Amino acid sequence: AHTGNLFYCFVAKAVLGIPIFTKDGETNMSEPGQPIFVPGDKRELAQIPNSLPPIHYHALVAEAGKGHRVERHREFVVFDGSRLVLEYIVAYQRH
């Protein structure tokens, strides 16, 4: 039995493929001014420039840092669940 002070964390493997990187959550770090999302839909990432046939980026990496949209931890976002494999669930207590 636990005291109610129990927290859970998932540990998963992810295939990032070709990721797009951002500091502000809106534009590509590698191609300044290029939006990271398809216009009007934040559920799908932008197309990779000059890809034939057109291919969308596979994952989003939000870089952390002072003045960035994410300040504390780098975030990896995968939009396709088939690119994830749940490995473990970890239970822990904070003291």
PDB file of C-alpha atoms in Angstrom:
ATOM      1  CA  ALA A   1       0.000   0.000   0.000  1.00  0.00           C
ATOM      2  CA  HIS A   2       1.215   3.491  -0.744  1.00  0.00           C
ATOM      3  CA  THR A   3       0.548   6.763   1.046  1.00  0.00           C
ATOM      4  CA  GLY A   4      -0.930   8.592  -1.946  1.00  0.00           C
ATOM      5  CA  ASN A   5       2.356  10.388  -2.549  1.00  0.00           C
ATOM      6  CA  LEU A   6       3.157   8.188  -5.555  1.00  0.00           C
ATOM      7  CA  PHE A   7       3.992   9.534  -9.007  1.00  0.00           C
ATOM      8  CA  TYR A   8       4.298   7.718 -12.326  1.00  0.00           C
ATOM      9  CA  CYS A   9       6.514   8.184 -15.360  1.00  0.00           C
ATOM     10  CA  PHE A  10       6.447   6.359 -18.693  1.00  0.00           C
ATOM     11  CA  VAL A  11       9.703   5.249 -20.291  1.00  0.00           C
ATOM     12  CA  ALA A  12       9.380   4.834 -24.027  1.00  0.00           C
ATOM     13  CA  LYS A  13      11.541   4.294 -27.090  1.00  0.00           C
ATOM     14  CA  ALA A  14      10.911   6.735 -29.928  1.00  0.00           C
ATOM     15  CA  VAL A  15      12.007   6.806 -33.533  1.00  0.00           C
ATOM     16  CA  LEU A  16      12.576  10.476 -34.353  1.00  0.00           C
ATOM     17  CA  GLY A  17      13.309  10.006 -38.052  1.00  0.00           C
ATOM     18  CA  ILE A  18      13.984  13.474 -39.488  1.00  0.00           C
ATOM     19  CA  PRO A  19      13.173  15.994 -36.747  1.00  0.00           C
ATOM     20  CA  ILE A  20      12.579  19.737 -37.012  1.00  0.00           C
ATOM     21  CA  PHE A  21      14.141  21.915 -34.291  1.00  0.00           C
ATOM     22  CA  THR A  22      12.618  25.035 -32.705  1.00  0.00           C
ATOM     23  CA  LYS A  23      13.338  27.568 -29.975  1.00  0.00           C
ATOM     24  CA  ASP A  24      10.076  29.496 -30.133  1.00  0.00           C
ATOM     25  CA  GLY A  25       7.540  26.753 -30.888  1.00  0.00           C
ATOM     26  CA  GLU A  26       6.640  28.414 -34.183  1.00  0.00           C
ATOM     27  CA  THR A  27       9.650  28.493 -36.532  1.00  0.00           C
ATOM     28  CA  ASN A  28      12.463  26.191 -37.668  1.00  0.00           C
ATOM     29  CA  MET A  29      15.915  26.877 -36.166  1.00  0.00           C
ATOM     30  CA  SER A  30      17.678  25.584 -39.316  1.00  0.00           C
ATOM     31  CA  GLU A  31      15.548  27.490 -41.839  1.00  0.00           C
ATOM     32  CA  PRO A  32      14.778  30.874 -40.199  1.00  0.00           C
ATOM     33  CA  GLY A  33      11.207  31.957 -40.789  1.00  0.00           C
ATOM     34  CA  GLN A  34       9.992  28.513 -41.904  1.00  0.00           C
ATOM     35  CA  PRO A  35       6.929  27.506 -39.856  1.00  0.00           C
ATOM     36  CA  ILE A  36       7.254  24.180 -38.027  1.00  0.00           C
ATOM     37  CA  PHE A  37       3.613  23.237 -38.647  1.00  0.00           C
ATOM     38  CA  VAL A  38       1.431  22.903 -41.731  1.00  0.00           C
ATOM     39  CA  PRO A  39      -0.469  26.213 -42.079  1.00  0.00           C
ATOM     40  CA  GLY A  40      -3.679  26.139 -40.042  1.00  0.00           C
ATOM     41  CA  ASP A  41      -3.004  22.740 -38.424  1.00  0.00           C
ATOM     42  CA  LYS A  42      -0.728  22.244 -35.405  1.00  0.00           C
ATOM     43  CA  ARG A  43      -1.263  18.476 -35.559  1.00  0.00           C
ATOM     44  CA  GLU A  44       1.009  17.982 -38.560  1.00  0.00           C
ATOM     45  CA  LEU A  45       4.578  19.138 -39.040  1.00  0.00           C
ATOM     46  CA  ALA A  46       5.788  21.121 -42.052  1.00  0.00           C
ATOM     47  CA  GLN A  47       7.167  19.502 -45.168  1.00  0.00           C
ATOM     48  CA  ILE A  48      10.900  18.927 -45.474  1.00  0.00           C
ATOM     49  CA  PRO A  49      12.182  21.496 -48.005  1.00  0.00           C
ATOM     50  CA  ASN A  50      13.029  20.086 -51.450  1.00  0.00           C
ATOM     51  CA  SER A  51      11.881  16.546 -50.582  1.00  0.00           C
ATOM     52  CA  LEU A  52      10.535  14.578 -53.526  1.00  0.00           C
ATOM     53  CA  PRO A  53       7.998  13.198 -53.056  1.00  0.00           C
ATOM     54  CA  PRO A  54       6.953  15.739 -50.398  1.00  0.00           C
ATOM     55  CA  ILE A  55       7.664  14.347 -46.902  1.00  0.00           C
ATOM     56  CA  HIS A  56       6.700  15.900 -43.578  1.00  0.00           C
ATOM     57  CA  TYR A  57       9.153  16.109 -40.698  1.00  0.00           C
ATOM     58  CA  HIS A  58       8.764  13.097 -38.391  1.00  0.00           C
ATOM     59  CA  ALA A  59       9.314  14.700 -34.966  1.00  0.00           C
ATOM     60  CA  LEU A  60       9.693  18.052 -33.218  1.00  0.00           C
ATOM     61  CA  VAL A  61      12.614  18.896 -30.924  1.00  0.00           C
ATOM     62  CA  ALA A  62      11.983  21.948 -28.751  1.00  0.00           C
ATOM     63  CA  GLU A  63      15.361  23.230 -27.606  1.00  0.00           C
ATOM     64  CA  ALA A  64      15.530  24.502 -24.032  1.00  0.00           C
ATOM     65  CA  GLY A  65      17.238  27.653 -22.855  1.00  0.00           C
ATOM     66  CA  LYS A  66      16.777  31.085 -21.390  1.00  0.00           C
ATOM     67  CA  GLY A  67      14.464  33.091 -23.615  1.00  0.00           C
ATOM     68  CA  HIS A  68      13.207  29.990 -25.443  1.00  0.00           C
ATOM     69  CA  ARG A  69       9.626  28.767 -25.351  1.00  0.00           C
ATOM     70  CA  VAL A  70      10.890  25.781 -23.308  1.00  0.00           C
ATOM     71  CA  GLU A  71      13.293  26.941 -20.616  1.00  0.00           C
ATOM     72  CA  ARG A  72      14.046  23.911 -18.477  1.00  0.00           C
ATOM     73  CA  HIS A  73      14.234  20.649 -20.451  1.00  0.00           C
ATOM     74  CA  ARG A  74      14.627  19.799 -24.129  1.00  0.00           C
ATOM     75  CA  GLU A  75      11.373  18.279 -25.401  1.00  0.00           C
ATOM     76  CA  PHE A  76      10.895  15.589 -28.038  1.00  0.00           C
ATOM     77  CA  VAL A  77       7.423  15.424 -29.604  1.00  0.00           C
ATOM     78  CA  VAL A  78       6.382  12.552 -31.849  1.00  0.00           C
ATOM     79  CA  PHE A  79       3.066  13.025 -33.656  1.00  0.00           C
ATOM     80  CA  ASP A  80       2.652   9.424 -34.877  1.00  0.00           C
ATOM     81  CA  GLY A  81       1.995   6.831 -32.183  1.00  0.00           C
ATOM     82  CA  SER A  82       3.398   4.048 -34.372  1.00  0.00           C
ATOM     83  CA  ARG A  83       6.862   5.575 -33.802  1.00  0.00           C
ATOM     84  CA  LEU A  84       6.661   4.912 -30.031  1.00  0.00           C
ATOM     85  CA  VAL A  85       7.124   1.771 -27.963  1.00  0.00           C
ATOM     86  CA  LEU A  86       6.210   1.891 -24.279  1.00  0.00           C
ATOM     87  CA  GLU A  87       8.958   0.088 -22.354  1.00  0.00           C
ATOM     88  CA  TYR A  88       8.266   0.693 -18.643  1.00  0.00           C
ATOM     89  CA  ILE A  89       6.120   2.547 -16.181  1.00  0.00           C
ATOM     90  CA  VAL A  90       8.126   3.817 -13.221  1.00  0.00           C
ATOM     91  CA  ALA A  91       6.509   4.592  -9.864  1.00  0.00           C
ATOM     92  CA  TYR A  92       8.355   6.918  -7.495  1.00  0.00           C
ATOM     93  CA  GLN A  93       7.865   9.005  -4.379  1.00  0.00           C
ATOM     94  CA  ARG A  94       9.115  12.528  -3.715  1.00  0.00           C
ATOM     95  CA  HIS A  95      10.523  13.255  -0.293  1.00  0.00           C
TER      96      HIS A  95
END
